[in-house]
Coordinates of C-alpha atoms in Angstrom, one line a residue:
Chain A
M1 CA -23.8 5.7 5.1
I2 CA -20.9 5.5 2.7
I3 CA -21.0 9.0 1.4
E4 CA -22.5 12.1 2.9
F5 CA -22.4 15.5 1.3
D6 CA -23.4 18.3 3.7
H7 CA -23.7 21.7 2.1
V8 CA -20.5 21.0 0.0
S9 CA -19.3 23.7 -2.4
K10 CA -16.1 23.7 -4.5
R11 CA -14.7 26.8 -6.0
Y12 CA -11.6 27.0 -8.2
E13 CA -9.6 30.0 -8.0
G14 CA -10.8 32.8 -10.3
S15 CA -14.0 31.1 -11.5
R16 CA -17.6 30.4 -10.4
D17 CA -18.5 27.4 -8.1
A18 CA -17.8 24.2 -9.7
L19 CA -20.0 22.7 -7.1
H20 CA -22.6 24.6 -5.1
D21 CA -24.3 23.5 -1.9
I22 CA -24.4 19.9 -2.7
N23 CA -26.5 17.7 -0.2
F24 CA -27.0 14.0 -0.6
T25 CA -26.2 10.6 0.9
L26 CA -25.2 7.3 -0.6
D27 CA -26.1 4.3 1.6
R28 CA -24.1 1.1 2.0
G29 CA -24.8 -1.2 -0.9
E30 CA -26.5 1.7 -2.9
M31 CA -25.8 2.4 -6.6
A32 CA -26.3 5.8 -8.1
F33 CA -25.5 7.5 -11.4
L34 CA -24.4 11.0 -11.5
T35 CA -25.3 12.9 -14.6
G36 CA -25.3 16.2 -16.3
H37 CA -23.7 18.0 -19.1
S38 CA -19.9 18.2 -19.3
G39 CA -18.8 20.9 -16.9
A40 CA -21.7 20.4 -14.7
G41 CA -19.4 19.2 -11.9
K42 CA -19.7 15.4 -12.2
S43 CA -15.9 14.9 -12.1
S44 CA -15.4 17.7 -9.4
L45 CA -17.8 15.7 -7.1
L46 CA -16.0 12.3 -7.6
R47 CA -12.7 14.1 -7.1
L48 CA -13.8 15.4 -3.7
I49 CA -14.8 11.8 -2.7
A50 CA -11.4 10.4 -3.8
L51 CA -9.6 13.2 -1.9
I52 CA -8.0 14.4 -5.1
E53 CA -9.4 17.8 -4.1
R54 CA -10.9 19.3 -0.9
P55 CA -14.3 21.1 -0.6
S56 CA -14.1 24.9 -0.3
S57 CA -16.9 24.8 2.1
G58 CA -19.4 22.3 3.8
R59 CA -18.6 18.9 5.1
L60 CA -18.0 15.8 3.3
F61 CA -18.1 12.4 5.1
V62 CA -16.9 9.0 3.5
Y63 CA -17.3 5.9 5.6
G64 CA -18.4 8.3 8.3
K65 CA -15.1 10.0 8.3
D66 CA -15.0 13.7 8.0
L67 CA -12.7 14.2 5.0
A68 CA -11.6 17.7 6.3
K69 CA -9.9 15.9 9.2
V70 CA -8.0 13.5 7.0
K71 CA -4.3 14.5 7.1
P72 CA -2.3 14.3 3.8
R73 CA -0.4 11.3 5.1
Q74 CA -3.6 9.5 5.7
V75 CA -5.0 10.0 2.3
P76 CA -3.5 6.9 0.9
F77 CA -5.1 4.6 3.3
L78 CA -8.5 6.0 2.7
R79 CA -8.0 5.8 -1.1
R80 CA -7.4 2.0 -0.5
N81 CA -11.0 1.7 0.4
V82 CA -12.3 3.4 -2.7
G83 CA -11.9 1.7 -6.2
I84 CA -11.8 4.2 -8.9
V85 CA -12.4 3.6 -12.6
F86 CA -11.3 6.2 -15.1
Q87 CA -12.6 7.1 -18.6
D88 CA -9.2 6.7 -20.1
H89 CA -8.4 3.5 -18.0
C90 CA -5.1 4.9 -16.7
L91 CA -3.4 1.7 -17.1
L92 CA 0.4 1.3 -17.2
N93 CA 1.6 0.1 -20.5
D94 CA 5.0 -0.9 -19.5
R95 CA 3.7 -4.0 -17.7
T96 CA 1.2 -6.8 -18.1
V97 CA -2.5 -6.9 -17.5
F98 CA -1.7 -9.0 -14.4
D99 CA 0.7 -6.4 -12.9
N100 CA -1.7 -3.6 -13.5
V101 CA -4.3 -5.4 -11.6
A102 CA -2.0 -6.4 -8.9
L103 CA -0.9 -2.8 -8.3
P104 CA -3.3 -1.9 -5.5
L105 CA -2.4 -5.1 -3.6
I106 CA 1.3 -4.5 -4.0
V107 CA 0.8 -0.9 -3.0
S108 CA -1.0 -1.9 0.2
G109 CA 1.8 -4.3 0.8
Q110 CA -0.1 -6.6 3.2
L111 CA -0.3 -9.6 1.1
E112 CA 2.1 -12.5 0.1
H113 CA 2.6 -13.1 -3.6
A114 CA 0.4 -16.3 -3.7
E115 CA -2.5 -14.5 -2.2
I116 CA -1.9 -11.5 -4.6
A117 CA -1.9 -13.8 -7.6
R118 CA -5.2 -15.6 -6.4
R119 CA -6.9 -12.3 -5.9
V120 CA -5.7 -10.8 -9.2
R121 CA -6.9 -14.0 -11.1
A122 CA -10.3 -13.7 -9.3
A123 CA -10.7 -10.1 -10.4
L124 CA -9.6 -10.9 -13.9
D125 CA -12.0 -13.8 -14.0
K126 CA -14.8 -11.5 -12.8
V127 CA -14.4 -9.1 -15.8
G128 CA -13.7 -12.1 -18.2
L129 CA -10.1 -11.5 -18.9
L130 CA -8.5 -14.3 -17.2
D131 CA -6.8 -15.5 -20.4
K132 CA -5.3 -12.0 -21.2
E133 CA -3.3 -11.7 -17.9
K134 CA 0.1 -11.8 -19.6
M135 CA -0.7 -9.3 -22.3
N136 CA 0.2 -5.7 -22.5
P137 CA -2.8 -3.5 -22.0
Q138 CA -2.1 -1.7 -25.2
R139 CA -2.8 -4.8 -27.2
L140 CA -6.4 -5.0 -25.9
S141 CA -9.5 -3.3 -27.2
G142 CA -10.9 -0.2 -25.5
G143 CA -13.6 -2.3 -23.8
E144 CA -11.2 -4.8 -22.5
Q145 CA -8.7 -2.0 -21.2
Q146 CA -11.7 -0.6 -19.3
R147 CA -12.5 -4.0 -17.9
V148 CA -8.8 -4.2 -16.7
G149 CA -9.3 -0.9 -15.1
I150 CA -12.4 -2.3 -13.4
A151 CA -10.6 -5.4 -12.2
R152 CA -7.9 -3.0 -10.7
A153 CA -10.5 -1.0 -9.0
V154 CA -12.1 -4.0 -7.2
V155 CA -9.1 -6.2 -6.6
N156 CA -8.7 -4.7 -3.2
R157 CA -12.4 -5.4 -2.5
P158 CA -13.3 -1.8 -1.5
P159 CA -16.7 -1.1 -0.2
L160 CA -17.2 1.8 -2.6
L161 CA -16.5 1.9 -6.4
L162 CA -16.4 5.2 -8.2
A163 CA -16.4 5.6 -11.9
D164 CA -15.8 8.6 -14.0
E165 CA -17.4 8.2 -17.4
P166 CA -16.4 4.6 -17.6
T167 CA -18.1 4.1 -21.0
G168 CA -17.2 7.4 -22.5
N169 CA -15.1 6.0 -25.4
L170 CA -17.1 2.8 -25.8
D171 CA -19.8 1.8 -28.2
P172 CA -23.3 1.2 -26.8
E173 CA -23.1 -2.6 -26.7
L174 CA -19.8 -2.4 -24.8
S175 CA -21.0 0.2 -22.6
A176 CA -24.1 -1.9 -21.6
E177 CA -21.6 -4.7 -20.7
I178 CA -19.5 -2.5 -18.5
M179 CA -22.5 -1.2 -16.7
T180 CA -23.8 -4.8 -16.2
L181 CA -20.5 -5.5 -14.6
F182 CA -20.9 -2.6 -12.2
Q183 CA -24.4 -3.8 -11.4
Q184 CA -23.0 -7.2 -10.6
F185 CA -20.6 -5.7 -8.1
N186 CA -23.4 -3.7 -6.5
Q187 CA -25.4 -6.9 -6.2
V188 CA -22.8 -8.2 -3.9
G189 CA -22.8 -5.3 -1.7
V190 CA -20.5 -2.8 -3.2
S191 CA -21.7 0.8 -3.2
V192 CA -21.3 2.2 -6.6
M193 CA -21.2 5.7 -8.0
I194 CA -20.8 6.3 -11.7
A195 CA -20.6 9.7 -13.4
S196 CA -22.1 9.4 -16.9
H197 CA -23.8 11.6 -19.5
D198 CA -25.2 8.6 -21.4
L199 CA -28.8 9.1 -20.4
A200 CA -30.1 6.3 -22.6
L201 CA -28.0 3.9 -20.9
I202 CA -28.8 5.2 -17.5
A203 CA -32.5 5.1 -18.0
S204 CA -32.2 1.3 -18.8
M205 CA -30.5 0.6 -15.5
R206 CA -33.5 1.6 -13.2
T207 CA -31.3 3.1 -10.5
R208 CA -30.9 6.3 -8.5
V209 CA -29.9 9.2 -10.6
L210 CA -28.3 12.4 -9.4
T211 CA -28.5 15.2 -11.9
L212 CA -26.1 18.1 -11.8
K213 CA -26.6 21.4 -13.6
Q214 CA -24.0 24.1 -13.4
G215 CA -22.6 22.8 -10.1
R216 CA -26.0 22.4 -8.5
L217 CA -27.7 19.2 -7.6
V218 CA -31.1 19.6 -9.4
D219 CA -32.5 16.2 -9.4
D220 CA -32.3 13.1 -7.3
R221 CA -34.6 10.2 -8.2
V222 CA -34.8 6.7 -9.4
L223 CA -35.4 6.8 -13.2
A224 CA -38.0 4.1 -14.2
Chain B
M1 CA -17.6 -13.9 -27.6
K2 CA -14.6 -15.7 -26.3
R3 CA -15.0 -13.7 -23.1
R4 CA -18.5 -15.0 -22.4
Q5 CA -17.5 -18.6 -23.0
S6 CA -14.7 -18.4 -20.5
Q7 CA -17.2 -16.8 -17.9
Q8 CA -19.5 -19.5 -18.4
R9 CA -16.9 -22.1 -18.0
R10 CA -16.3 -20.9 -14.5
P11 CA -19.7 -20.2 -13.0
S12 CA -18.6 -21.5 -9.6
S13 CA -15.5 -19.4 -9.3
R14 CA -17.5 -16.3 -10.1
R15 CA -19.9 -17.2 -7.3
D16 CA -17.0 -17.7 -4.9
H17 CA -15.6 -14.3 -5.8
A18 CA -19.0 -12.7 -5.2
S19 CA -19.4 -14.2 -1.9
A20 CA -15.9 -13.3 -0.9
H21 CA -16.9 -9.9 -1.8
L22 CA -19.8 -9.6 0.5
K23 CA -17.7 -10.9 3.4
G24 CA -15.1 -8.3 2.6
V25 CA -17.8 -5.6 2.8
S26 CA -19.6 -6.8 5.8
A27 CA -16.7 -7.8 8.0
R28 CA -13.5 -6.1 6.9
H29 CA -11.4 -7.7 9.5
R30 CA -12.2 -11.1 7.9
R31 CA -10.8 -10.2 4.6
A32 CA -9.1 -13.3 3.5
P33 CA -5.8 -14.3 5.1
R34 CA -4.3 -10.9 6.1
A35 CA -0.7 -10.4 7.3
G36 CA -0.9 -11.2 10.9
G37 CA 1.8 -11.4 13.5
L38 CA 5.1 -9.5 13.7
R39 CA 7.1 -12.0 12.0
M40 CA 4.8 -12.1 9.0
R41 CA 4.9 -8.4 8.7
L42 CA 8.6 -8.2 9.0
R43 CA 8.9 -10.8 6.3
L44 CA 6.6 -8.8 4.0
Y45 CA 8.6 -5.6 4.8
V46 CA 11.9 -7.1 3.9
L47 CA 10.3 -8.7 0.9
R48 CA 8.9 -5.3 -0.3
H49 CA 12.3 -3.6 0.1
A50 CA 14.0 -6.5 -1.7
Q51 CA 11.6 -6.2 -4.5
A52 CA 12.1 -2.4 -4.8
F53 CA 15.9 -3.0 -4.6
I54 CA 15.9 -5.5 -7.5
D55 CA 13.1 -3.5 -9.4
S56 CA 15.2 -0.4 -9.3
L57 CA 18.1 -2.2 -10.8
G58 CA 15.9 -3.3 -13.6
R59 CA 14.9 0.3 -14.2
L60 CA 18.6 1.2 -14.6
R61 CA 18.8 -1.5 -17.2
K62 CA 15.9 -0.1 -19.2
A63 CA 18.0 3.1 -20.0
P64 CA 21.5 1.8 -20.2
L65 CA 23.1 4.6 -21.9
A66 CA 21.8 7.3 -19.6
S67 CA 22.6 5.1 -16.6
I68 CA 26.1 4.4 -17.7
M69 CA 26.7 8.1 -18.3
T70 CA 25.5 9.0 -14.9
I71 CA 27.6 6.3 -13.4
M72 CA 30.7 7.6 -15.2
V73 CA 30.3 11.0 -14.1
I74 CA 29.9 9.9 -10.6
G75 CA 33.0 7.7 -11.0
I76 CA 35.1 10.5 -12.3
A77 CA 34.0 13.0 -9.8
L78 CA 34.8 10.5 -7.0
A79 CA 38.1 9.2 -8.5
L80 CA 39.7 12.7 -8.6
P81 CA 39.8 13.4 -4.8
T82 CA 40.4 9.7 -4.0
G83 CA 43.4 9.6 -6.4
L84 CA 44.9 12.8 -4.8
Y85 CA 44.2 11.5 -1.3
L86 CA 46.3 8.4 -2.1
V87 CA 49.1 10.5 -3.4
I88 CA 49.1 12.6 -0.2
K89 CA 48.8 9.5 1.9
N90 CA 51.9 8.0 0.4
L91 CA 53.8 11.3 0.9
R92 CA 52.9 11.2 4.5
G93 CA 54.1 7.5 4.7
F94 CA 57.4 8.8 3.3
D95 CA 57.4 11.4 5.9
D96 CA 56.8 8.9 8.7
Q97 CA 59.9 7.1 7.7
W98 CA 61.8 10.2 8.2
Q99 CA 60.2 11.1 11.4
S100 CA 62.9 9.1 13.1
A101 CA 65.7 11.3 11.6
T102 CA 67.3 12.7 14.7
Q103 CA 70.3 14.4 13.2
L104 CA 71.6 17.8 13.6
S105 CA 74.5 19.4 11.7
V106 CA 76.3 21.7 13.8
F107 CA 78.4 24.2 11.6
L108 CA 81.3 25.5 13.6
Q109 CA 83.0 29.0 13.4
K110 CA 85.8 29.1 10.8
E111 CA 89.3 28.7 12.0
L112 CA 88.4 27.6 15.4
P113 CA 91.4 27.0 17.7
A114 CA 92.0 23.3 18.6
A115 CA 91.7 24.0 22.3
R116 CA 88.2 25.5 21.9
L117 CA 87.2 22.6 19.6
N118 CA 88.3 20.0 22.1
K119 CA 86.5 21.8 24.8
L120 CA 83.3 21.8 22.8
L121 CA 83.6 18.2 22.0
D122 CA 84.1 17.5 25.6
E123 CA 80.8 19.4 26.3
F124 CA 79.1 17.3 23.7
K125 CA 80.3 14.2 25.4
Q126 CA 78.9 15.2 28.7
D127 CA 75.6 16.4 27.2
A128 CA 72.6 14.1 28.1
E129 CA 70.7 15.3 25.2
I130 CA 73.3 14.1 22.7
S131 CA 73.4 10.4 22.3
D132 CA 76.3 10.4 19.7
F133 CA 78.3 12.7 17.5
E134 CA 81.0 12.8 14.9
Y135 CA 83.3 15.6 14.1
R136 CA 84.4 16.3 10.6
D137 CA 87.2 18.7 10.2
P138 CA 87.1 21.3 7.4
A139 CA 89.3 19.2 5.1
A140 CA 87.1 16.2 5.3
V141 CA 84.0 18.4 4.7
L142 CA 85.7 19.8 1.7
I143 CA 86.3 16.4 0.2
E144 CA 82.8 15.3 0.9
F145 CA 81.4 18.4 -0.6
S146 CA 83.4 18.1 -3.7
Q147 CA 82.3 14.6 -4.2
L148 CA 78.7 15.3 -3.6
A149 CA 78.5 18.3 -5.8
D150 CA 81.1 17.1 -8.3
L151 CA 82.9 20.3 -8.0
G152 CA 86.4 18.8 -7.5
D153 CA 88.2 20.9 -10.1
S154 CA 86.6 24.2 -9.4
L155 CA 87.3 23.9 -5.8
E156 CA 91.0 23.4 -6.4
V157 CA 91.1 27.1 -7.7
L158 CA 90.5 28.3 -4.2
D159 CA 93.5 29.2 -2.2
D160 CA 92.2 28.1 1.2
N161 CA 89.3 25.9 2.4
P162 CA 86.3 28.1 2.8
L163 CA 84.4 25.5 4.6
P164 CA 84.0 25.1 8.4
G165 CA 84.2 22.0 10.5
I166 CA 81.0 20.2 11.2
I167 CA 79.8 18.1 14.1
I168 CA 77.0 15.7 13.1
V169 CA 75.1 15.3 16.3
Q170 CA 72.6 12.4 17.0
A171 CA 70.0 13.7 19.4
S172 CA 68.8 11.4 22.3
A173 CA 65.2 13.0 21.9
T174 CA 63.1 12.1 18.9
D175 CA 60.3 14.7 18.9
T176 CA 60.8 17.8 16.9
Q177 CA 60.2 20.2 19.9
A178 CA 63.0 18.8 21.9
M179 CA 65.3 18.8 18.9
T180 CA 64.6 22.4 18.1
K181 CA 65.4 23.4 21.6
L182 CA 68.7 21.4 21.5
A183 CA 69.5 23.1 18.2
A184 CA 68.8 26.5 19.9
R185 CA 71.0 25.7 22.8
L186 CA 73.9 24.4 20.6
E187 CA 73.6 27.4 18.4
A188 CA 74.0 29.8 21.3
K189 CA 77.5 28.4 22.0
A190 CA 80.3 30.8 20.9
E191 CA 82.1 28.1 18.9
V192 CA 79.0 27.3 16.9
D193 CA 78.1 29.3 13.8
F194 CA 74.7 27.7 13.1
V195 CA 72.9 24.4 13.5
Q196 CA 70.7 22.9 11.0
L197 CA 68.0 20.5 11.8
D198 CA 67.8 17.9 9.1
R199 CA 64.3 17.3 9.7
R200 CA 63.4 20.8 8.7
W201 CA 62.9 20.2 5.1
L202 CA 60.7 17.3 6.0
E203 CA 58.7 19.6 8.1
R204 CA 58.2 21.9 5.2
L205 CA 57.0 19.0 3.1
Y206 CA 54.7 18.1 6.0
A207 CA 53.2 21.6 5.8
I208 CA 52.7 21.4 2.1
V209 CA 51.1 18.0 2.5
D210 CA 48.9 19.6 5.1
I211 CA 47.8 22.2 2.7
G212 CA 47.2 19.5 0.1
Q213 CA 45.1 17.6 2.5
R214 CA 42.9 20.5 3.1
A215 CA 42.6 21.3 -0.6
I216 CA 41.6 17.6 -1.1
I217 CA 38.9 18.0 1.6
V218 CA 37.6 21.0 -0.2
L219 CA 37.7 19.4 -3.5
A220 CA 36.1 16.2 -2.2
C221 CA 33.3 18.4 -0.7
L222 CA 32.7 20.2 -4.1
L223 CA 32.8 17.1 -6.1
G224 CA 30.6 15.2 -3.6
L225 CA 28.1 18.0 -4.0
A226 CA 28.5 17.5 -7.9
V227 CA 27.6 13.8 -7.4
L228 CA 24.7 14.7 -5.3
L229 CA 23.4 17.1 -8.0
V230 CA 24.1 14.6 -10.8
V231 CA 22.2 11.8 -9.1
G232 CA 19.4 14.3 -8.1
N233 CA 19.1 15.5 -11.7
T234 CA 19.1 12.0 -13.1
I235 CA 16.4 10.9 -10.5
R236 CA 14.4 14.1 -11.3
L237 CA 14.3 13.1 -15.0
S238 CA 13.2 9.6 -14.1
I239 CA 10.4 10.9 -11.8
E240 CA 9.3 13.1 -14.8
G241 CA 9.3 10.0 -17.0
R242 CA 7.2 8.1 -14.6
R243 CA 4.7 11.0 -13.8
A244 CA 1.7 8.9 -15.0
E245 CA 2.7 6.0 -13.0
I246 CA 3.2 8.0 -9.9
Q247 CA -0.2 9.7 -10.3
I248 CA -1.9 6.3 -10.7
T249 CA 0.0 4.7 -7.7
K250 CA -1.2 7.8 -5.6
L251 CA -4.7 7.3 -6.8
I252 CA -4.9 3.6 -5.7
G253 CA -3.5 4.4 -2.3
G254 CA 0.2 4.3 -2.7
T255 CA 2.0 6.1 0.2
D256 CA 4.7 8.6 -0.4
G257 CA 7.1 6.0 1.1
F258 CA 6.0 3.4 -1.3
I259 CA 6.5 5.7 -4.3
R260 CA 9.8 7.1 -3.0
R261 CA 11.3 3.6 -2.3
P262 CA 12.4 2.6 -6.0
F263 CA 13.9 6.0 -6.6
L264 CA 15.8 5.9 -3.5
Y265 CA 17.1 2.5 -4.4
S266 CA 18.0 3.8 -7.9
G267 CA 20.1 6.5 -6.4
L268 CA 21.8 3.8 -4.2
W269 CA 22.6 1.8 -7.3
Y270 CA 24.0 4.8 -9.2
G271 CA 26.2 5.5 -6.2
L272 CA 27.3 2.0 -5.8
F273 CA 28.3 1.6 -9.4
G274 CA 29.7 5.1 -9.6
G275 CA 32.0 4.2 -6.6
V276 CA 33.0 0.9 -8.2
F277 CA 33.8 2.8 -11.4
A278 CA 35.9 5.3 -9.4
L279 CA 37.9 2.6 -8.0
I280 CA 38.4 1.0 -11.4
L281 CA 39.6 4.3 -12.7
I282 CA 42.0 4.9 -9.9
N283 CA 43.6 1.4 -10.2
I284 CA 44.1 2.1 -13.9
A285 CA 45.7 5.4 -13.2
L286 CA 48.0 3.7 -10.5
L287 CA 48.9 1.1 -13.0
A288 CA 49.9 3.8 -15.5
I289 CA 52.2 5.6 -13.1
R290 CA 53.6 2.4 -11.6
G291 CA 56.8 2.5 -13.6
P292 CA 57.9 6.1 -13.0
V293 CA 57.1 5.7 -9.3
K294 CA 59.1 2.5 -9.1
A295 CA 62.1 4.4 -10.7
L296 CA 61.7 7.2 -8.2
A297 CA 61.5 4.9 -5.3
R298 CA 64.8 3.3 -6.5
L299 CA 66.5 6.7 -6.2
Y300 CA 65.3 6.8 -2.7
D301 CA 66.8 3.3 -1.8
D302 CA 63.2 1.9 -2.1
S303 CA 62.4 3.7 1.0
F304 CA 58.7 4.0 -0.1
G305 CA 56.5 1.5 -1.8
L306 CA 54.0 1.7 -4.6
L307 CA 50.8 3.5 -4.2
A308 CA 47.9 1.2 -3.6
V309 CA 44.2 1.4 -3.0
D310 CA 43.8 -0.3 0.4
L311 CA 40.8 -1.9 1.8
S312 CA 39.7 1.0 4.0
T313 CA 39.9 3.4 1.1
T314 CA 38.0 1.0 -1.0
G315 CA 35.3 0.8 1.7
T316 CA 35.2 4.6 2.2
V317 CA 34.8 5.3 -1.5
V318 CA 32.0 2.6 -1.9
I319 CA 30.1 3.6 1.2
G320 CA 30.5 7.3 0.5
A321 CA 29.3 6.8 -3.0
V322 CA 26.2 4.9 -2.0
L323 CA 25.4 7.6 0.6
L324 CA 25.8 10.3 -2.0
G325 CA 23.6 8.5 -4.4
W326 CA 21.0 7.9 -1.8
G327 CA 21.2 11.4 -0.7
G328 CA 21.0 12.9 -4.1
S329 CA 18.0 10.8 -5.0
W330 CA 16.4 11.8 -1.7
L331 CA 16.9 15.4 -2.6
A332 CA 15.2 15.0 -5.9
V333 CA 12.4 12.7 -4.5
S334 CA 11.4 15.0 -1.6
R335 CA 11.5 18.0 -3.9
H336 CA 9.6 16.6 -6.9
L337 CA 7.3 13.8 -5.7
R338 CA 5.1 16.3 -3.8
D339 CA 4.5 18.2 -7.1
I340 CA 2.9 15.2 -8.7
Q341 CA -0.5 14.8 -7.6
P342 CA -3.4 13.0 -9.3
T343 CA -5.6 15.2 -11.5

């Protein structure tokens, strides 16, 4: 199991539970969508997995590791095994596409430059942006920027890929392209979890869908 | 459209990447050629630091005006105590030369009978603590005094010589304590009015220099603190300006050490450049006072040389500046990086 939620709740100070008694598991190589209205708790759930926040109660395991036992200084090493794609891309505009994608490899600091370049190009090739490596992200279209974000998330070859509304700002055609990309990663064994409220798109993917409503997991099934 | 074409052109490379991915997932230890061996790790470690070192220099260049202002503030703050230190150090060198002054002026009682005078001179001859002495009778002293003070005419008004005889004694001992003792012993003699230790005024200077030195230490501490705060504030602003980058770096698994590194090196650069600027300022200032100092030295028979920034001072300023820059940035980084967390 890659992810296991065991009676997990998250409460922000002075408000109702953002997540309430969440139970589910995501297996190795599985792909699942996380859906629900905005404010239903999709982002909160992903943030717990990425250790941006900690559960208020319950236990959460990622790669079989109890996240409650992960000390702050160990957090970076765990995050290196989780690729994250953001709605607003979160790219650095003061450097090239290549440097943006290379960042996770530079951060982990275990590879020589030649190997970094090889992997960055492989990731850019995968998302079809090999010819744009020297460009500034700001000069790319929204869809292209998102693909740079995806290349950055997978360049480290993490076993788990999280995406928070990755198609939020894209038109339907581009959204479908991005989703196909995620599916391709899933086909080579990467576990993928995508938060999205684009139900039409999700329905066309025929994968597992977890539905959140006001912080509760109300539905968990494969949409057909 | 273009993208699709490029994908189609490289179907094989795509498959390679996909299979590499599977391997990466199923057997993480086989992930491509990873850094193995101590030498490789060390090489990468040095490489990463070298990168951060150079990269942080590039960051300074990106905001040249702000960087230059920070560097100038550091330079001025460091130049002040260093310049004063040099002045004090030169005064001390002046003092060292006079440390060998072993003269005592023994002022005799007025109208001392010749017999008692001769007896005293005999005693001086026998005295082991006196290596040499020279008697000057009141008339000689008067002449010397009138020449020295340019009072020739006015002294002629006086009916009789108001001055006593003087014996200039050369002590065999050179340390102040022994000389002070000798002075007290000679002063106790009935024939002697009082004894003046020529070294005394130097000791007073020495005491003033001592106070000056303490004052410089206090000043250096305060200005060092100022440098620390200036660098700290500059780094704090630079951290604020890179908030998004820090958040993203944390999200993709950057350790605090990794994020801290370029900021620490920036502080180090600020310190280094500030230190160099301080040395430039001091040298310019020394050049400016070179003329007057030379003139003053001539009055003292060139017994002291020009002020100069020696190698050890240069080294101390540069190393001190680097440490202050690094320390200031460390303060800012440890205080503010913790506050920036991914949201």
